[in-house]
mmCIF file of C-alpha atoms in Angstrom:
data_model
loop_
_atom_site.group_PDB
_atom_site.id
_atom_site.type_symbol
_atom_site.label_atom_id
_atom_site.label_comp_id
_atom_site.label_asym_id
_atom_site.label_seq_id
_atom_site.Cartn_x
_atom_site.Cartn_y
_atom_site.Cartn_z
ATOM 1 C CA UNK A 1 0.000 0.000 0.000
ATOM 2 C CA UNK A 2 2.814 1.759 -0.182
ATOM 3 C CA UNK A 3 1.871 3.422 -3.709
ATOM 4 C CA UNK A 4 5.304 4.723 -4.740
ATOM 5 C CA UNK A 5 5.996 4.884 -8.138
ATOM 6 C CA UNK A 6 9.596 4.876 -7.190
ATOM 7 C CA UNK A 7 10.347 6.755 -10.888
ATOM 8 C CA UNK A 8 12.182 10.220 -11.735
ATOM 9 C CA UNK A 9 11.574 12.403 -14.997
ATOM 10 C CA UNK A 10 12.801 14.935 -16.623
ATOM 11 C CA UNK A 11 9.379 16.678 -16.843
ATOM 12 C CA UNK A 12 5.862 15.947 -16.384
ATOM 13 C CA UNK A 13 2.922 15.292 -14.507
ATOM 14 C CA UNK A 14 1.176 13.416 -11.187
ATOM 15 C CA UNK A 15 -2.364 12.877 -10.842
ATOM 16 C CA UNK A 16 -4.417 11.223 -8.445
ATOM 17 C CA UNK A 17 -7.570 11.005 -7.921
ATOM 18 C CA UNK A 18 -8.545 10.011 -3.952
ATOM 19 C CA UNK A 19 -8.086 6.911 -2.151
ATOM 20 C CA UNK A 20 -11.889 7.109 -1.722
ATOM 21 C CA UNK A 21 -11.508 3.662 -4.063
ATOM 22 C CA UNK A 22 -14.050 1.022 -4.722
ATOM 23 C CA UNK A 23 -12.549 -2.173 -3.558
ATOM 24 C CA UNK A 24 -11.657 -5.010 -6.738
ATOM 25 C CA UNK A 25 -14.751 -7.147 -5.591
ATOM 26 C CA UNK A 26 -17.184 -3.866 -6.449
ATOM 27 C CA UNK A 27 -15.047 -2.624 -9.332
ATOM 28 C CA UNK A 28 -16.815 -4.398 -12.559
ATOM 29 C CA UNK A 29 -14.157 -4.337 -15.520
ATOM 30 C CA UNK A 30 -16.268 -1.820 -17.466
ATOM 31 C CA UNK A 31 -15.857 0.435 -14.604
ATOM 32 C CA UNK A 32 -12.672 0.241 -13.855
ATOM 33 C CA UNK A 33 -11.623 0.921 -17.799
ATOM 34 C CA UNK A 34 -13.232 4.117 -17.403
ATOM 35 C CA UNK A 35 -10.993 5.344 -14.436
ATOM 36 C CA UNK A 36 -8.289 4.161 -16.274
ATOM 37 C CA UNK A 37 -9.240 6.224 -19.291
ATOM 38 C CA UNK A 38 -10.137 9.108 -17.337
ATOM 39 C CA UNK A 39 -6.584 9.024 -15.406
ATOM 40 C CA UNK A 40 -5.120 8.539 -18.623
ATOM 41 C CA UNK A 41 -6.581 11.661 -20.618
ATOM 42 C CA UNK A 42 -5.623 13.765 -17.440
ATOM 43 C CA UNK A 43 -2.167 12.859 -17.790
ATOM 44 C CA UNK A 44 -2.336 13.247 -21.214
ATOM 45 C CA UNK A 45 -3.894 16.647 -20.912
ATOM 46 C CA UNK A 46 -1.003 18.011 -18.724
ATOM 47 C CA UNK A 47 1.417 16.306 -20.597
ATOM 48 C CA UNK A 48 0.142 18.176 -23.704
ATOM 49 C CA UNK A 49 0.127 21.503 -21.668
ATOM 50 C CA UNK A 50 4.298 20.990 -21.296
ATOM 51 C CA UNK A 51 4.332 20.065 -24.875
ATOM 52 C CA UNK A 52 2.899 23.160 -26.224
ATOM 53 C CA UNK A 53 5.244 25.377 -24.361
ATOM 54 C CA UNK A 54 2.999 25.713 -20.862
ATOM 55 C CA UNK A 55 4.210 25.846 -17.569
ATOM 56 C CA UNK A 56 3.990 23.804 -14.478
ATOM 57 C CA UNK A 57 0.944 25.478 -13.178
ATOM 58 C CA UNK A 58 -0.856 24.981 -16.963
ATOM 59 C CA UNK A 59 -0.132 21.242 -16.512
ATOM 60 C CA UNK A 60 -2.083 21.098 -13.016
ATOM 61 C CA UNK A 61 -4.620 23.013 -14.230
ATOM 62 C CA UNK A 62 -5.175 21.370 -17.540
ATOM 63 C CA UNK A 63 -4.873 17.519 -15.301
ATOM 64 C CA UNK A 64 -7.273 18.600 -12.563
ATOM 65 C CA UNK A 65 -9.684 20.125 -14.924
ATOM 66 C CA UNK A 66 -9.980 16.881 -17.166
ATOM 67 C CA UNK A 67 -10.505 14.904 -13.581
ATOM 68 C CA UNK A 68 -13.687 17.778 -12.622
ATOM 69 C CA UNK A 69 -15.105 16.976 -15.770
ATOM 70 C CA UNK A 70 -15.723 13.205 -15.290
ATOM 71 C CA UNK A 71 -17.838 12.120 -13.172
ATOM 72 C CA UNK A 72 -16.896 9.461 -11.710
ATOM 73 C CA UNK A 73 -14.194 11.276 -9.362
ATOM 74 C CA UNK A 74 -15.418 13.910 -5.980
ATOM 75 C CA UNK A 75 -14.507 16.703 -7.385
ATOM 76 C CA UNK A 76 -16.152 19.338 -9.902
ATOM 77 C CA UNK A 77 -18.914 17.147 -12.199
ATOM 78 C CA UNK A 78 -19.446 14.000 -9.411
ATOM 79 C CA UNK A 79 -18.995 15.773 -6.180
ATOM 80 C CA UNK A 80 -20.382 14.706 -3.023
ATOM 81 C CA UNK A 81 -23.695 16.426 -1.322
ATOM 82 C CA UNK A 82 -23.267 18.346 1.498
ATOM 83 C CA UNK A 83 -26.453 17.238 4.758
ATOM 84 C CA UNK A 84 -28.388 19.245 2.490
ATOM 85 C CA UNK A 85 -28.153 17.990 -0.872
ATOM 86 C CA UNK A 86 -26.126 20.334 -2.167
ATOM 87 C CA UNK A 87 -23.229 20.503 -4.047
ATOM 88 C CA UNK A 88 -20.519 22.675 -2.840
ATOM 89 C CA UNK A 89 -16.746 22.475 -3.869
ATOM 90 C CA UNK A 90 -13.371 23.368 -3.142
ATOM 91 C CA UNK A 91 -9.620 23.879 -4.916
ATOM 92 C CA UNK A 92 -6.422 25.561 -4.411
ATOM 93 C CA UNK A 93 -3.356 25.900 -6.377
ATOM 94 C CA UNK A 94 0.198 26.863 -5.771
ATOM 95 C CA UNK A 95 3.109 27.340 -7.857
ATOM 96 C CA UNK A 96 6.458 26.720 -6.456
ATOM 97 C CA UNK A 97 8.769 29.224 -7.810
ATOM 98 C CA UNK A 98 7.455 31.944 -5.669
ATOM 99 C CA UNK A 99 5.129 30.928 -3.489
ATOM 100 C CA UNK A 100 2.187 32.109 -4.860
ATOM 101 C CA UNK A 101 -1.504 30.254 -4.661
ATOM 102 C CA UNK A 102 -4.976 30.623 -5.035
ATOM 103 C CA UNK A 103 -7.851 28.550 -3.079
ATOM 104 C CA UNK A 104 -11.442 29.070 -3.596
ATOM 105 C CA UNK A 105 -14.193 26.781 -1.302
ATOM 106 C CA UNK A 106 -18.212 26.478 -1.069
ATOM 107 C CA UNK A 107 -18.812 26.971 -4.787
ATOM 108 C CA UNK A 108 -21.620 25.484 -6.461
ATOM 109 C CA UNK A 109 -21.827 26.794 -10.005
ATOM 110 C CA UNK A 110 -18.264 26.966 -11.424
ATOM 111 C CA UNK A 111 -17.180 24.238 -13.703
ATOM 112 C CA UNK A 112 -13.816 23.940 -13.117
ATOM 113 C CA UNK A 113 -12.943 25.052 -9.377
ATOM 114 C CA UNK A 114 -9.344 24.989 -10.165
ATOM 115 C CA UNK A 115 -9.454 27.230 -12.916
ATOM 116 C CA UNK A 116 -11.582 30.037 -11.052
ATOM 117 C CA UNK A 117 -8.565 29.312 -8.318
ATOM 118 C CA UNK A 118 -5.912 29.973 -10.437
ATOM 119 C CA UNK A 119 -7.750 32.949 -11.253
ATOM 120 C CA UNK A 120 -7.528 34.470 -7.461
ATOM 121 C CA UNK A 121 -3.638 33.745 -7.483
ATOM 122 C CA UNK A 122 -3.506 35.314 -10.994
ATOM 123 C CA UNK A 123 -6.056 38.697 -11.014
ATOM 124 C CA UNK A 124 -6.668 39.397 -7.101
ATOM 125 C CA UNK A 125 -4.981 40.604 -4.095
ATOM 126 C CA UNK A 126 -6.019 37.502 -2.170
ATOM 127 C CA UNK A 127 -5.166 33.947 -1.623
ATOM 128 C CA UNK A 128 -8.827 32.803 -1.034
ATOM 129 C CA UNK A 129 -12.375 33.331 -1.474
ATOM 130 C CA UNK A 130 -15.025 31.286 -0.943
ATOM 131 C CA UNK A 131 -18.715 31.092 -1.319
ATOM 132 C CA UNK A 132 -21.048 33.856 -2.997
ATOM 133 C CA UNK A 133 -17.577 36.220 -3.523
ATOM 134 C CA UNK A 134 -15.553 33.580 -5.200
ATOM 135 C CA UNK A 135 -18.781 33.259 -7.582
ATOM 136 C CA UNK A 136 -19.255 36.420 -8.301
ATOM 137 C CA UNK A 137 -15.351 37.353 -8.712
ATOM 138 C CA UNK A 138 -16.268 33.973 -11.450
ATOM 139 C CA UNK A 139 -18.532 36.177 -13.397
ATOM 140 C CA UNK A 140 -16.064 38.687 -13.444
ATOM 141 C CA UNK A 141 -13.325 36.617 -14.875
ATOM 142 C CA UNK A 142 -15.923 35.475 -17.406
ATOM 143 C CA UNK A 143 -15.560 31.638 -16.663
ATOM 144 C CA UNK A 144 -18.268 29.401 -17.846
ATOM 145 C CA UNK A 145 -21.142 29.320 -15.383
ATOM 146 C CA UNK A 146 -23.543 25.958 -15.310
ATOM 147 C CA UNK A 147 -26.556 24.770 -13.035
ATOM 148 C CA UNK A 148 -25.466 23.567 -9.982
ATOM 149 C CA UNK A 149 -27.795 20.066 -10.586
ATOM 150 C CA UNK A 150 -24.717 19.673 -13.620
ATOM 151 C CA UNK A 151 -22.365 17.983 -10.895
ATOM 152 C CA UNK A 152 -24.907 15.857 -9.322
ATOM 153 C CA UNK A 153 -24.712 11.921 -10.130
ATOM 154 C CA UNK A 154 -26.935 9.191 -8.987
ATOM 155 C CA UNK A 155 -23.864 7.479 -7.580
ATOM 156 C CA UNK A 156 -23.159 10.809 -5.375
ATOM 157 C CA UNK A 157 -27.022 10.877 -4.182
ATOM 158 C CA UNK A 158 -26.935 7.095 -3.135
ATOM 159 C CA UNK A 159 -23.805 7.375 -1.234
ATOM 160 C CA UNK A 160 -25.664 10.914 0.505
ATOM 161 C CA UNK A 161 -28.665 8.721 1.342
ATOM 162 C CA UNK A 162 -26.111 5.946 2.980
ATOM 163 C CA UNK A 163 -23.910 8.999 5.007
ATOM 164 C CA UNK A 164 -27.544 9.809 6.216
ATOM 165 C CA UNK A 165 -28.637 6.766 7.278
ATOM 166 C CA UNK A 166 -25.599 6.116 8.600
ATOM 167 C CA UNK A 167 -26.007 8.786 11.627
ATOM 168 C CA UNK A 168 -30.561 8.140 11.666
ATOM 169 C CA UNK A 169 -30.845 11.490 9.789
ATOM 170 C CA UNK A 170 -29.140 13.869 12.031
ATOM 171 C CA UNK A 171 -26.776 16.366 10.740
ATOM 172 C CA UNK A 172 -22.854 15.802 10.373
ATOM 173 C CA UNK A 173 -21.560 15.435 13.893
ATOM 174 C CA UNK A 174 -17.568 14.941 12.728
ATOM 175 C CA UNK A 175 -16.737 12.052 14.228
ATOM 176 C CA UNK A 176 -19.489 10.099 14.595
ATOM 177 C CA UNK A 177 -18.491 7.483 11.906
ATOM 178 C CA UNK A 178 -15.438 5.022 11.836
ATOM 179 C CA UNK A 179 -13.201 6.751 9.123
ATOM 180 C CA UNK A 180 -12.835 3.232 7.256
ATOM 181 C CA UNK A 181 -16.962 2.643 7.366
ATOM 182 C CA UNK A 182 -16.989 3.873 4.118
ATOM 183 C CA UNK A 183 -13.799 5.388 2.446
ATOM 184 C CA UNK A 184 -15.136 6.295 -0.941
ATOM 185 C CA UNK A 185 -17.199 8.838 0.995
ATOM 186 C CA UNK A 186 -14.652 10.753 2.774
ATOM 187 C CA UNK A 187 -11.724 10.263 0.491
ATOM 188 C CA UNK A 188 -12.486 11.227 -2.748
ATOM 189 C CA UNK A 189 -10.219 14.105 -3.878
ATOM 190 C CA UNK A 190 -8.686 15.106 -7.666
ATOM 191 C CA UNK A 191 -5.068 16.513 -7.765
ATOM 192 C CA UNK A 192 -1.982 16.956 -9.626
ATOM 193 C CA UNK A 193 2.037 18.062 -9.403
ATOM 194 C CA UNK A 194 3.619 18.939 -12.094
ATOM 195 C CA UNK A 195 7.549 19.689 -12.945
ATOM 196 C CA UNK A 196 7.969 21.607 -16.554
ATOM 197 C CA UNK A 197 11.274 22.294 -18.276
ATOM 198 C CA UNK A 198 12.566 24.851 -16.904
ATOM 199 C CA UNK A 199 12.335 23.049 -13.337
ATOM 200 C CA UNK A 200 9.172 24.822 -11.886
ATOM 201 C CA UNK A 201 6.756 23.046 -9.795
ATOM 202 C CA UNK A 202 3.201 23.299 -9.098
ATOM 203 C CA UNK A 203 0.328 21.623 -7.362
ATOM 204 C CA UNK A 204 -3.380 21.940 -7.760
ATOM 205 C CA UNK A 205 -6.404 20.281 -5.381
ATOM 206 C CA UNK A 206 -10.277 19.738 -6.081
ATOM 207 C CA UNK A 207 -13.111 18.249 -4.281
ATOM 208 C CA UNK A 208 -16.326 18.090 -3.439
ATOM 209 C CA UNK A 209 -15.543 17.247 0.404
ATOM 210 C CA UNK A 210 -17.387 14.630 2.683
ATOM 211 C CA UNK A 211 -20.397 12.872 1.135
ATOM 212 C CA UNK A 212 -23.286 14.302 3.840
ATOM 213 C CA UNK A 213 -20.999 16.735 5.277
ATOM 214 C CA UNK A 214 -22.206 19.169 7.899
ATOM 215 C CA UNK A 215 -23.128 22.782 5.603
ATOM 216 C CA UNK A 216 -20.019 24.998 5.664
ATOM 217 C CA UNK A 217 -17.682 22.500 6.306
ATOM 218 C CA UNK A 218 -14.336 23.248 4.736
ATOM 219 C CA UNK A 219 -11.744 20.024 4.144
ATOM 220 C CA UNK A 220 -7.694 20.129 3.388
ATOM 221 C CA UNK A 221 -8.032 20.852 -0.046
ATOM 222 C CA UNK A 222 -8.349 24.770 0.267
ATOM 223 C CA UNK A 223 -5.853 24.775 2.739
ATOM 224 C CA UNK A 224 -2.334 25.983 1.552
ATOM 225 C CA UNK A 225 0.220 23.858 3.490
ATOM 226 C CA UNK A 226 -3.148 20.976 4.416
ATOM 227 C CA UNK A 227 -3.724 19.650 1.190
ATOM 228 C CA UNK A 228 -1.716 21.761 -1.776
ATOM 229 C CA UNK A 229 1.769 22.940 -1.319
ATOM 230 C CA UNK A 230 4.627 23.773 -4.027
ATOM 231 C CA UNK A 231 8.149 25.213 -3.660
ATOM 232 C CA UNK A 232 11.549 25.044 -5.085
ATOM 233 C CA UNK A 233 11.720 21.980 -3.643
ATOM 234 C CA UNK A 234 8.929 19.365 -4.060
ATOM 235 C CA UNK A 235 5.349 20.035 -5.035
ATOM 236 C CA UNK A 236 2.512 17.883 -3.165
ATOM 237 C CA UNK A 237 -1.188 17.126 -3.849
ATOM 238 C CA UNK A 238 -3.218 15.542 -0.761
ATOM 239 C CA UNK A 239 -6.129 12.922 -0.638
ATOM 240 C CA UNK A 240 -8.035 11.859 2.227
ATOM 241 C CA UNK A 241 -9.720 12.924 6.100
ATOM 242 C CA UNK A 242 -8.977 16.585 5.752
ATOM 243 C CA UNK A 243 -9.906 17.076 9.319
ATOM 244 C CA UNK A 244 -6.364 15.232 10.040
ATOM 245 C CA UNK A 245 -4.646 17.024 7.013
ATOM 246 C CA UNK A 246 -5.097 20.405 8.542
ATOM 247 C CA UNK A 247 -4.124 19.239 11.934
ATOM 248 C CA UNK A 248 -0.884 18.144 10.354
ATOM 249 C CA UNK A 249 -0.265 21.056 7.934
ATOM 250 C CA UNK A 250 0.066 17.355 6.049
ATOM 251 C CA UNK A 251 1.174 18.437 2.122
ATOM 252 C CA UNK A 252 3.733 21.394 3.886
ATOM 253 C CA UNK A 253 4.767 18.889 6.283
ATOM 254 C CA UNK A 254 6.256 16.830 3.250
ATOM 255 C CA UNK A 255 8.656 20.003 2.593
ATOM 256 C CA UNK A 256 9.762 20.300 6.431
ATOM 257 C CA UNK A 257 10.872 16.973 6.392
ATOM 258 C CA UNK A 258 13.260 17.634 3.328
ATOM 259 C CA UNK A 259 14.180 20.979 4.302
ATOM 260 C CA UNK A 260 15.187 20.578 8.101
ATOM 261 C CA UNK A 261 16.288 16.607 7.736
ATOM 262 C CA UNK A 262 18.248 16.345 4.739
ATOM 263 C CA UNK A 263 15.331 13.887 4.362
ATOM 264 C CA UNK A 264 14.805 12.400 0.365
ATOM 265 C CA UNK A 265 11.313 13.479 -1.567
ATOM 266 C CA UNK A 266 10.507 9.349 -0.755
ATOM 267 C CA UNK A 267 11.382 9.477 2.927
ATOM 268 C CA UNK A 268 9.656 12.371 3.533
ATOM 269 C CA UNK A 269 6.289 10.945 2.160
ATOM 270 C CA UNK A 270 6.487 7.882 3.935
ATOM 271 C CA UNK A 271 7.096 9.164 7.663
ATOM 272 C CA UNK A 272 4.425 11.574 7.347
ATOM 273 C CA UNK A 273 1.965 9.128 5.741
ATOM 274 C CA UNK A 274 2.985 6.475 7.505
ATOM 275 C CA UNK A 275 3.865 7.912 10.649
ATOM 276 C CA UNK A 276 2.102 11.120 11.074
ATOM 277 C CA UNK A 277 -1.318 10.386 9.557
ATOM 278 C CA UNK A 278 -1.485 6.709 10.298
ATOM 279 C CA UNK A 279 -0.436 7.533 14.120
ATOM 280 C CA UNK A 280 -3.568 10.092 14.166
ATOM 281 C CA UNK A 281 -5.947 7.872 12.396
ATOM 282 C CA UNK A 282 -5.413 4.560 10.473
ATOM 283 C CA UNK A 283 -5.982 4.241 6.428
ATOM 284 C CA UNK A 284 -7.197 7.364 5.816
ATOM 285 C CA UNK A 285 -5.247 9.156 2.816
ATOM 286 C CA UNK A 286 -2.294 9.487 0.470
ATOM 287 C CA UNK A 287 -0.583 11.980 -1.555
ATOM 288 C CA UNK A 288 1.581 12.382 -4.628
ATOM 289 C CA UNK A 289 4.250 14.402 -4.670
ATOM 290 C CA UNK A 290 7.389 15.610 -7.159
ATOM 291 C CA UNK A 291 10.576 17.061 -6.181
ATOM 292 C CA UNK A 292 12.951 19.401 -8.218
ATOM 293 C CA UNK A 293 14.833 16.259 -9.374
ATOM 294 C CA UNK A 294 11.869 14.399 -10.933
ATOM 295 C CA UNK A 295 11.380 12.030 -8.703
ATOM 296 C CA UNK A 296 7.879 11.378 -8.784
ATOM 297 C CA UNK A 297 5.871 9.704 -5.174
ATOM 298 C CA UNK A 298 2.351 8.576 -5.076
ATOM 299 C CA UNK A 299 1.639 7.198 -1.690
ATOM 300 C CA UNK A 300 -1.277 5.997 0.502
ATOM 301 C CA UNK A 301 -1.884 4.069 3.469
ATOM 302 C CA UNK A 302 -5.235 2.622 2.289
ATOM 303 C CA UNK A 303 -6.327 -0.269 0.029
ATOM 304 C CA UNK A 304 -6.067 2.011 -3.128
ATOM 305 C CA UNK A 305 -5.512 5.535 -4.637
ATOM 306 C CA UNK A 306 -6.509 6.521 -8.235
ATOM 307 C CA UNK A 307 -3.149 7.617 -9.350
ATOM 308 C CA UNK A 308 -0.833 8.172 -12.831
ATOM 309 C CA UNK A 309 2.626 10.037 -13.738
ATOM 310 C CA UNK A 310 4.085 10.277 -17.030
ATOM 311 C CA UNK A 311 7.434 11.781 -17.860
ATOM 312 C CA UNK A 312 8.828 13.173 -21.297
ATOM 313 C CA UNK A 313 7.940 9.543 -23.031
ATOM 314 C CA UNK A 314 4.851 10.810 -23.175
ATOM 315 C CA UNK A 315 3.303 7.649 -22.031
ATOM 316 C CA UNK A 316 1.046 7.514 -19.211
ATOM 317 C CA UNK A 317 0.877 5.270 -16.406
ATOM 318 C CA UNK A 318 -2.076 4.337 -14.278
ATOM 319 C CA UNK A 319 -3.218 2.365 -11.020
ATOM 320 C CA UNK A 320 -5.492 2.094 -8.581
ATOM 321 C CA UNK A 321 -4.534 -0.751 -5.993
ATOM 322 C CA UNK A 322 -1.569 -2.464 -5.100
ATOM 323 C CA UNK A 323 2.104 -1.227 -4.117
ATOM 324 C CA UNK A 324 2.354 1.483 -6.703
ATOM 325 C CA UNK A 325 2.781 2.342 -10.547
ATOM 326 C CA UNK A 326 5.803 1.541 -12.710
#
């Protein structure tokens, strides 16, 4: 469960998309081709973002947005329903040459999350906005509006119905489910890392949070340093209990490792996945991360993470269970 890739590159692009898996036994063949396409065509959309002459932050956005658009991930088109039955979602972005990001959480009628996010690094003052601003700073960046009932899925209702019966109807109370009852409803998460040629880094986060989460609640994914973080020297992209994530400062805490240990990009993943998070609560979440060198980490301490990488081949590389990709 390790999920290392245990690869480097020259340039190129990590994706995963949660550890909020379906186990083999409820995975039919048909399905499980269609992850593997959609994992694909996000790596091949970043990769194609490097390939036309596009940055690191290009290639997360042009991954994550591919991974929104499907819906068979938690994040954009597919997102869980909040207690209410309501779709709200959440993404951040960061780019590692100088430290700059954008987060945006508690929108409901923006296509691609992590586009209007990039937008609040790119055009405002301000790291994040959430809710009715971040919507209406959309309309001012012109990005494509669509009916909030776009994202729904009868997969996502079901699994709202099941959070719901879960607790006998009563609102989210955190806590008051085992975090492996049901992992595909707290897990699911989109996100990418990206290295481009002139040895930039970025990282970029969706979601659509818990399924039957409490209304307002906010996850890691919006959280610079939680679940997104991106420097000179690695760029990271969290999945999983983002209750835990935040407590942790989980995707910075990657960085801290290598910065104040000498520790490598694959040590550093490891102690605070299997260390950190595991020590706080068991099998709940995973990462992938990138480091200037290329080496490329996609780790998780659960039974599977959607996850891919491809490098200047061109060729991508997909998995969902097991001990990692290769």
């Amino acid at each position: 469960m390790s999920g290392a890739a245990r690869v480097r590159i020259a340039h190129g692009v990590a994706i995963h998309g949660g550890v909020g898996t379906l186990t083999p036994e409820r995975m039919t063949p048909e399905l499980k081709a269609a992850y593997e396409a959609d994992l694909a065509a996000s790596l091949q959309a970043g990769r194609s973002a490097l390939d036309q002459g596009g940055d690191a932050v290009d290639a997360v956005v042009a991954a994550v947005c591919v991974l929104e658009d499907s819906p068979h991930f938690n994040a954009g088109r597919g997102s869980n329903y909040d207690e209410r039955g309501v779709i709200t979602m959440d993404a951040s972005i960061m780019r590692g040459a100088d430290g700059d990001a954008g987060a945006v959480a508690g929108v409901t009628g923006v296509r691609n999350p992590v586009v209007l996010a990039r937008r609040v690094m790119e055009r405002s003052e301000h790291l994040m906005l959430i809710g009715e601003g971040a919507e209406a700073f959309a309309r001012t960046q012109g990005l494509e509006p669509v009916d909030p009932g776009w994202f729904g899925t009868e997969r996502r209702r079901a699994e709202l119905l099941r959070a719901l019966e879960r607790r006998g109807g009563r609102p989210n109370v955190l806590g008051d489910a085992e975090p492996t009852s049901d992992p595909t409803s707290k897990a699911g998460t989109v996100g990418a890392v990206a290295l481009d040629r002139s040895g930039t880094l970025a990282a970029a986060t969706s979601t659509g949070g818990m399924a039957g989460k409490t209304w307002g609640r906010v996850g890691d994914t919006p959280i610079i340093g939680a679940g997104t973080w991106a420097s000179p020297r690695c760029a990271v992209s969290c999945t999983g209990w983002g209750e835990y994530f935040i407590r942790l400062a989980l995707a910075h805490a990657v960085e801290a490792r290598m910065a104040l240990t000498g520790a490598s990009l694959s040590e550093a993943v490891r102690a605070v996945i299997w260390d950190e998070l595991a020590r706080q609560v068991p099998r709940s979440g995973g990462l992938v991360a990138l480091d200037a060198d290329g080496h490329v980490e996609l780790c998780f301490n659960t039974p599977g993470m959607y996850r891919g990488w491809v490098g200047e081949d061109g060729v991508p590389h997909v998995d969902i269970w097991g001990e990692g990709t290769s």
